[in-house]
XYZ file of C-alpha atoms in Angstrom:
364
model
C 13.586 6.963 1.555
C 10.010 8.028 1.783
C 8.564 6.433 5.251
C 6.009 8.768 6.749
C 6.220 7.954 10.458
C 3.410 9.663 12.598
C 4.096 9.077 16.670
C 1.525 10.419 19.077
C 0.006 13.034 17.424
C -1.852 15.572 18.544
C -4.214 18.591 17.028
C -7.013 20.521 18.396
C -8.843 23.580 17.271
C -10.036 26.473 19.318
C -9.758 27.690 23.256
C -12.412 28.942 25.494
C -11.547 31.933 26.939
C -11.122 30.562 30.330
C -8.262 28.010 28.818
C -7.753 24.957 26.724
C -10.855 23.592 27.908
C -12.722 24.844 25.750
C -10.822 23.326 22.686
C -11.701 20.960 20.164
C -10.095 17.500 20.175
C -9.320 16.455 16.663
C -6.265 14.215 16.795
C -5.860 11.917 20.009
C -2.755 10.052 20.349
C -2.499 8.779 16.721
C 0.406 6.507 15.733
C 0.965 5.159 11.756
C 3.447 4.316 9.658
C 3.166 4.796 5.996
C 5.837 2.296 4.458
C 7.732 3.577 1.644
C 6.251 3.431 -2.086
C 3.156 2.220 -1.021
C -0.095 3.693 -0.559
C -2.047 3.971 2.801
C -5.920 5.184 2.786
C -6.952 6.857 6.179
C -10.714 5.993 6.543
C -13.420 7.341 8.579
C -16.314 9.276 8.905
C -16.912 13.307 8.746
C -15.532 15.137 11.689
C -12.998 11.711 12.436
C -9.713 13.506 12.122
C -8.295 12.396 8.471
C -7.915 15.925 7.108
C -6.531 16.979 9.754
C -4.224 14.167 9.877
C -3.584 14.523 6.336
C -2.688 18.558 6.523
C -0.690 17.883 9.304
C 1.661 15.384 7.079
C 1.544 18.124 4.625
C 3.047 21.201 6.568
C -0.653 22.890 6.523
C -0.918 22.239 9.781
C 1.216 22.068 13.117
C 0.827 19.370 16.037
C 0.499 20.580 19.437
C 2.212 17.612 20.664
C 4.030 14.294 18.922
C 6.173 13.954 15.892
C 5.657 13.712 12.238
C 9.283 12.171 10.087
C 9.063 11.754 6.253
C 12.233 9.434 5.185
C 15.283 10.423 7.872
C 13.810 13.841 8.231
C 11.857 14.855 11.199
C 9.259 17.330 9.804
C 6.944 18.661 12.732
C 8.162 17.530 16.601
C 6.714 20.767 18.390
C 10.252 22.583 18.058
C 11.606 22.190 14.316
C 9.209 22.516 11.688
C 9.806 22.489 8.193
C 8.224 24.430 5.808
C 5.495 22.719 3.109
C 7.210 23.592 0.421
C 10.456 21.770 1.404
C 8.574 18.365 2.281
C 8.641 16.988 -0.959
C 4.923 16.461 -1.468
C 3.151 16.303 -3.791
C -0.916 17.644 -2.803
C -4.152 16.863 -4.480
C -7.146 18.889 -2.884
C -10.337 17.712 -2.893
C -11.840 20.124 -5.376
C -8.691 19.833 -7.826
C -7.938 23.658 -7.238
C -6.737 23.941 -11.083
C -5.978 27.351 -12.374
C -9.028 28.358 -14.375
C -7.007 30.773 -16.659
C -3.838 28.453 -17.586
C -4.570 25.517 -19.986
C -3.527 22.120 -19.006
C -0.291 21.939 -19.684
C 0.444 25.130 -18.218
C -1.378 23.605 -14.882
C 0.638 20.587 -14.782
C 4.066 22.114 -15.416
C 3.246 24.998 -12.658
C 4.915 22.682 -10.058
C 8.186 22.532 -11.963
C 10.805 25.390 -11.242
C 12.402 27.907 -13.626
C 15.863 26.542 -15.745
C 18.594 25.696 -13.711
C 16.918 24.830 -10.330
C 17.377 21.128 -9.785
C 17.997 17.976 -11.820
C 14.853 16.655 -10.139
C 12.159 19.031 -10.997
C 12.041 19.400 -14.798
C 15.516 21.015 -15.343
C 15.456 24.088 -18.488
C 12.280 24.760 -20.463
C 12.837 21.375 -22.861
C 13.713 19.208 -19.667
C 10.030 20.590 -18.441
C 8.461 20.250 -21.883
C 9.203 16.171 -21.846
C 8.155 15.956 -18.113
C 4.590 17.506 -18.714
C 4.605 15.098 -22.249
C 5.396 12.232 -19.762
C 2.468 13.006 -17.677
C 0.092 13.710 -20.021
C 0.173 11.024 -21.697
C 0.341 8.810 -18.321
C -2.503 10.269 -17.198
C -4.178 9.939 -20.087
C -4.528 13.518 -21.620
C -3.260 13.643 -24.929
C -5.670 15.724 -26.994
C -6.686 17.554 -23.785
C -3.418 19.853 -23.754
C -4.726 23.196 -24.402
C -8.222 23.130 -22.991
C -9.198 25.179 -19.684
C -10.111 23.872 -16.553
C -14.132 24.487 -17.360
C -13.726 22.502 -20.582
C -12.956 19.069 -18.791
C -15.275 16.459 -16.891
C -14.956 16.132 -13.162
C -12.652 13.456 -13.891
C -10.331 14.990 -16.462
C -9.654 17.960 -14.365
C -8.553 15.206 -11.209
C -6.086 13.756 -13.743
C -4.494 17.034 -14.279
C -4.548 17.868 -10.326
C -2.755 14.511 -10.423
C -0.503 15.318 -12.823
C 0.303 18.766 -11.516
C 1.529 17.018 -7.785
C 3.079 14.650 -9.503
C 5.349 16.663 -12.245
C 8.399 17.797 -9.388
C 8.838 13.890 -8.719
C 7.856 14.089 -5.144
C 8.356 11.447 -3.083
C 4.970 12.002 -0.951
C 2.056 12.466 -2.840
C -1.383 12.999 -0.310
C -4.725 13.275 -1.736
C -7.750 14.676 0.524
C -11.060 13.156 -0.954
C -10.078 12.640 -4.725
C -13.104 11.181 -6.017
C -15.742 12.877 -3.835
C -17.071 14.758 -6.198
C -17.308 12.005 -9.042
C -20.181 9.697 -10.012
C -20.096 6.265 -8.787
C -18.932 4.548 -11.638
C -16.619 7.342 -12.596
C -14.941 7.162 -9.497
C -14.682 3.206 -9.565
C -13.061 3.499 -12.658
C -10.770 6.664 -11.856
C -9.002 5.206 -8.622
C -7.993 1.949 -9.920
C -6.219 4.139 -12.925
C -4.971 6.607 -10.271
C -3.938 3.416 -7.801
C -1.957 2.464 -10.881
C 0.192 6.102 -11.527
C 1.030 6.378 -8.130
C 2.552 2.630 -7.820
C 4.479 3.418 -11.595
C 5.434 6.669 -9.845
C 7.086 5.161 -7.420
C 5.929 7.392 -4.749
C 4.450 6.973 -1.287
C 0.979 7.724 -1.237
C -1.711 8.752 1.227
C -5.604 8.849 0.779
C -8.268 10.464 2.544
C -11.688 8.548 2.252
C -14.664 7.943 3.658
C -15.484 5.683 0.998
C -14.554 2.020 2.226
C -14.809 0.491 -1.360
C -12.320 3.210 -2.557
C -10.079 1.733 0.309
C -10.126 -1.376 -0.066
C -10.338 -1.577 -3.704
C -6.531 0.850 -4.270
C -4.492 1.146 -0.999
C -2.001 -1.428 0.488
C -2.588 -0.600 4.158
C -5.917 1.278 5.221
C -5.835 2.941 8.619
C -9.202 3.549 10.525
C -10.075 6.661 12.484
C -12.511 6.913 14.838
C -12.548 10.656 16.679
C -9.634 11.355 16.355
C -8.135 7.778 17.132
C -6.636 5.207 14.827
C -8.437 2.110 16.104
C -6.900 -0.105 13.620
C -4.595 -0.469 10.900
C -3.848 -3.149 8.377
C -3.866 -4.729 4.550
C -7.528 -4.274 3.230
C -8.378 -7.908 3.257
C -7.141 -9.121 6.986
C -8.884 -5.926 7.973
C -11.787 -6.891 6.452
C -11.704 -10.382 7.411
C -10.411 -10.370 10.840
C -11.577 -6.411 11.999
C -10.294 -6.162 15.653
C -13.239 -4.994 17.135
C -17.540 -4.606 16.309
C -17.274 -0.613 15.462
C -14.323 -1.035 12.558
C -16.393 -4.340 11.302
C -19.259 -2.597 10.939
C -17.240 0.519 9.249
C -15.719 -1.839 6.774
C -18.757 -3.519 5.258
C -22.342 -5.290 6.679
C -22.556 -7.220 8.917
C -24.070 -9.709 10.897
C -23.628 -10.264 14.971
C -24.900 -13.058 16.624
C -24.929 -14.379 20.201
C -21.942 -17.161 20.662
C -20.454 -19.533 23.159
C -17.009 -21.238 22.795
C -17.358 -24.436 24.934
C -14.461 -27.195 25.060
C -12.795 -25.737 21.812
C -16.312 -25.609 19.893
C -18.563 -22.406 19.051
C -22.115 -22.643 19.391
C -23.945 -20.290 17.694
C -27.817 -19.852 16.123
C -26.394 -20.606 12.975
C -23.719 -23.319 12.362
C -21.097 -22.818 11.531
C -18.490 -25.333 9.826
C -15.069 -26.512 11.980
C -12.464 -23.753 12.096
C -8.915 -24.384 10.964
C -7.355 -21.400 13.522
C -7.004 -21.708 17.245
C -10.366 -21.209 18.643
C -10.036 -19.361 22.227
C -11.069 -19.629 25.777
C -14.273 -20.424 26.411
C -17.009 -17.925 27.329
C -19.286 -16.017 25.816
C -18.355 -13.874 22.236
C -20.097 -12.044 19.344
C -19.838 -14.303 16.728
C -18.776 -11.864 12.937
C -20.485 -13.267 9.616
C -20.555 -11.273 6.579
C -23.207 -11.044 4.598
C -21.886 -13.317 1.503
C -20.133 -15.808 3.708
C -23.963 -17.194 3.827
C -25.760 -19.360 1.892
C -29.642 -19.424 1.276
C -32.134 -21.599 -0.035
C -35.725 -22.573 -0.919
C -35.560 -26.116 0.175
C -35.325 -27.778 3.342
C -31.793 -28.091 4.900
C -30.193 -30.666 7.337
C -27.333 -28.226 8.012
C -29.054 -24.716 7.876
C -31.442 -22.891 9.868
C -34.847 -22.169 9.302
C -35.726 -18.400 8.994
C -38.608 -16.520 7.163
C -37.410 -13.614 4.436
C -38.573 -10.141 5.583
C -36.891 -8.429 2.163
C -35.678 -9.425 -1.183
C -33.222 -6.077 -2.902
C -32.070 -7.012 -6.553
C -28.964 -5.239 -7.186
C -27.975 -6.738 -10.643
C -25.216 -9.261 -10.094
C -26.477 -9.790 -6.623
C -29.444 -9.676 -4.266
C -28.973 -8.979 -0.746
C -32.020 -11.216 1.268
C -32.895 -9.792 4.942
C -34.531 -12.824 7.267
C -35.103 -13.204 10.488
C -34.508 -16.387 12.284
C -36.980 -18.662 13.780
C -37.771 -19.406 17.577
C -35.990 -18.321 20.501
C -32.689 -17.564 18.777
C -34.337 -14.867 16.890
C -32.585 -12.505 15.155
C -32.182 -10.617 11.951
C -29.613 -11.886 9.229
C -28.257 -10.381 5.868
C -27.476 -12.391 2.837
C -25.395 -11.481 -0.077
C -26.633 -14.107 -3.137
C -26.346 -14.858 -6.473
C -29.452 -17.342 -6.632
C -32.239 -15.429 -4.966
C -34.621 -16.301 -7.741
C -37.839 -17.687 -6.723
C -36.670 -16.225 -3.439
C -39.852 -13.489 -1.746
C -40.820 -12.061 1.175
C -42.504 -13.943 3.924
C -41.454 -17.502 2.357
C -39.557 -19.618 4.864
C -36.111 -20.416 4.128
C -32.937 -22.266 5.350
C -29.303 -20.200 6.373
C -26.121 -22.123 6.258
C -22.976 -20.525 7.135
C -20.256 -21.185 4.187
C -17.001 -20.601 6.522
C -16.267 -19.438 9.678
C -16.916 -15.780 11.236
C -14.839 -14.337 13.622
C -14.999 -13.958 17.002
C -14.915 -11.157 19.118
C -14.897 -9.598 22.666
C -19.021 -9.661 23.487
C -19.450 -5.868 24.535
C-alpha cells in the first residue's frame, strides 16, 4: 500500500538572530492525502510551498511540526525519520539531473542494485538487463540506448530521468516541474505519455506544477497551494467547475465575476442565466462564476442575451476569445471563449447569453 498521508505540516526556512521570528513560513498547516496508484498534481504559483512540500514527501527535507506516512509507514513525525533512500521513491528533478558521462542505459539501470540485493530491484546483471529493456522500450527509447545525455532533446533526456526513478519499482514516484523546461507543444504531448507510464506502472504519483493545463489535463486529484496553504483539493473537473472560492477560480482558468442576488430561489444577475438543476441557496447577495466558454455570442439581436459592445477580438486558431463590456448601468467587462467569432470586430455591438449556469459564491 502506497497512500501518502500528509497531516499538519509544517516547514520554514531561516531564524533571525533574536529567534524564530525572523523565519520564513513555507508550509502552514497543510493536510492531503494522495490515494494509492493514482496521481495527485500540487499546483500553485512560485514561492507557494509545492517544492517544499514535495522534498518533504521525499526525505530531502524534515517538518518542524506534523506527520508525513507513505502506506503503513510513518516517514517524518518530528521524532522518527526515515532515511530517503528507504522511502521507496522514485524522484524526477526538474532539470533531469542525468549523468552526462554514462549512456542511457547505464543512467536508467543506476537505480537498480548490484546481484543478489532484492527480488524487487532488478535482481543479477540479466534480471537488470530485461528491466532497463522493459523501460526503454516503455518509454519509448529504443535506438536511443547508447547515446549521452547531450545527444538527446529536452524531452528524450525527461524520458530517461523517468525511466531511471522508475527502474527499482518504487511505489512513490514524485516529479518537481517535469516539463518546465519543454516547449509548449512538447510538453502537451510529453505528459499525457508520461500520465500514461505512471498509471501502467502502477505507482502513486505526485506532480509539482504551476502549469494548470498540465494539471488538469494528467492528474486524478489536483491540490491547490496558496502560501503555504492547501486551499482546496479535488478531481480536475469539479475543481474546475465548482472552485470553492474566487482566488482558486481564478488560478484554475479565466474567468468572469459578476454582481448577483438570489431572491425566492432565483438568481438575478446582468446576464441571464438559464434555471439551475442544483439547490440554489439562501438568498442574499453572491458573486455569480461564468467561464469564459460557458457563453455564447452573436451578431444579431437577442431576446434572451444582453447587449454589450466588443472592446477585443484574439484569434487563437480553433478559438477566439471576444472581450466586451456590457451596456448601461450593469456595466462590466466579460470574456468569451467562441468558435464563431467571424464577422465578429471591435466596437460592433453584440448580444451575451449565458449557455448554463455559473456558480455561486461567498461575495467578498
Amino acid at each position: 500500500m502506497s497512500t501518502i498521508v500528509v497531516c499538519d505540516a509544517y516547514k520554514s526556512y531561516g531564524t533571525s538572530r533574536g529567534g524564530p521570528e525572523g523565519a520564513t513560513s513555507v508550509l502552514r498547516g497543510v493536510d492531503l492525502e494522495v490515494p494509492e496508484s493514482t496521481i495527485t498534481a500540487i499546483l500553485g504559483r512560485s514561492g507557494s510551498g509545492k517544492t517544499t512540500l514535495l522534498r518533504a514527501v521525499a526525505g530531502f527535507e524534515r517538518l518542524d511540526s506534523g506527520r508525513i506516512a507513505i502506506g503503513h509507514t510513518v516517514v517524518d513525525d518530528g521524532r522518527t525519520v526515515v532515511a530517503p533512500q528507504r522511502r521507496g521513491i522514485g524522484y524526477v528533478p526538474q532539470d533531469g539531473a542525468l549523468f552526462p558521462h554514462l549512456r542511457v542505459r547505464a543512467n536508467i539501470a543506476f537505480g537498480l542494485r548490484r546481484a543478489g540485493a532484492g527480488p524487487d530491484s532488478g535482481g543479477p546483471p540479466r534480471g537488470r538487463r530485461e528491466r532497463v529493456d522493459e523501460l526503454v522500450e516503455m518509454l519509448g527509447l529504443q535506438g536511443l540506448e547508447r547515446r549521452f545525455p547531450h545527444q538527446l532533446s529536452g524531452g528524450q533526456r525527461q524520458r530517461v530521468a523517468l525511466a531511471r526513478a522508475l527502474a527499482p519499482r518504487p511505489s512513490v514516484v514524485l516529479l518537481d516541474e517535469p516539463f518546465s523546461s519543454l516547449d509548449a507543444a512538447l510538453r502537451a504531448s510529453l505528459r499525457l505519455e508520461v500520465a500514461r507510464v505512471l498509471r501502467a506502472s502502477g505507482a502513486t504519483a505526485v506532480v509539482v506544477t504551476h502549469d494548470r493545463d498540465e494539471a488538469l489535463s494528467m492528474a486524478d486529484q489536483v491540490a491547490v497551494l496558496n502560501e503555504g496553504r492547501l486551499v482546496a483539493a479535488g478531481a480536475p473537473r469539479a475543481l474546475y467547475e465548482n472552485p470553492p472560492d474566487q482566488a482558486t477560480a481564478r488560478f484554475l482558468g479565466a474567468v468572469n465575476l459578476l454582481a448577483a442576488t438570489v431572491t425566492d430561489g432565483r438568481i438575478e444577475c446582468a446576464v441571464p442565466t438559464p434555471p439551475t438543476a442544483s439547490q440554489v441557496p439562501a438568498d442574499g447577495a453572491y458573486t455569480y462564476l461564468l467561464r469564459p466558454e460557458q457563453l455564447s455570442i452573436a451578431a444579431d439581436r437577442s431576446d434572451t442575451g444582453v447587449a454589450a459592445i466588443v472592446s477585443s477580438v484574439v484569434y487563437e486558431g480553433a478559438t477566439s476569445l471576444v472581450e466586451a463590456r456590457l451596456d448601461g448601468d450593469a456595466a462590466a467587462d466579460l470574456r468569451v471563449l467562441t468558435r464563431s467569432a467571424a464577422g465578429i470586430t471591435a466596437g460592433q455591438r453584440v448580444w451575451i447569453t449565458a449557455l448554463e449556469c455559473g456558480v455561486l459564491l461567498p461575495r467578498t
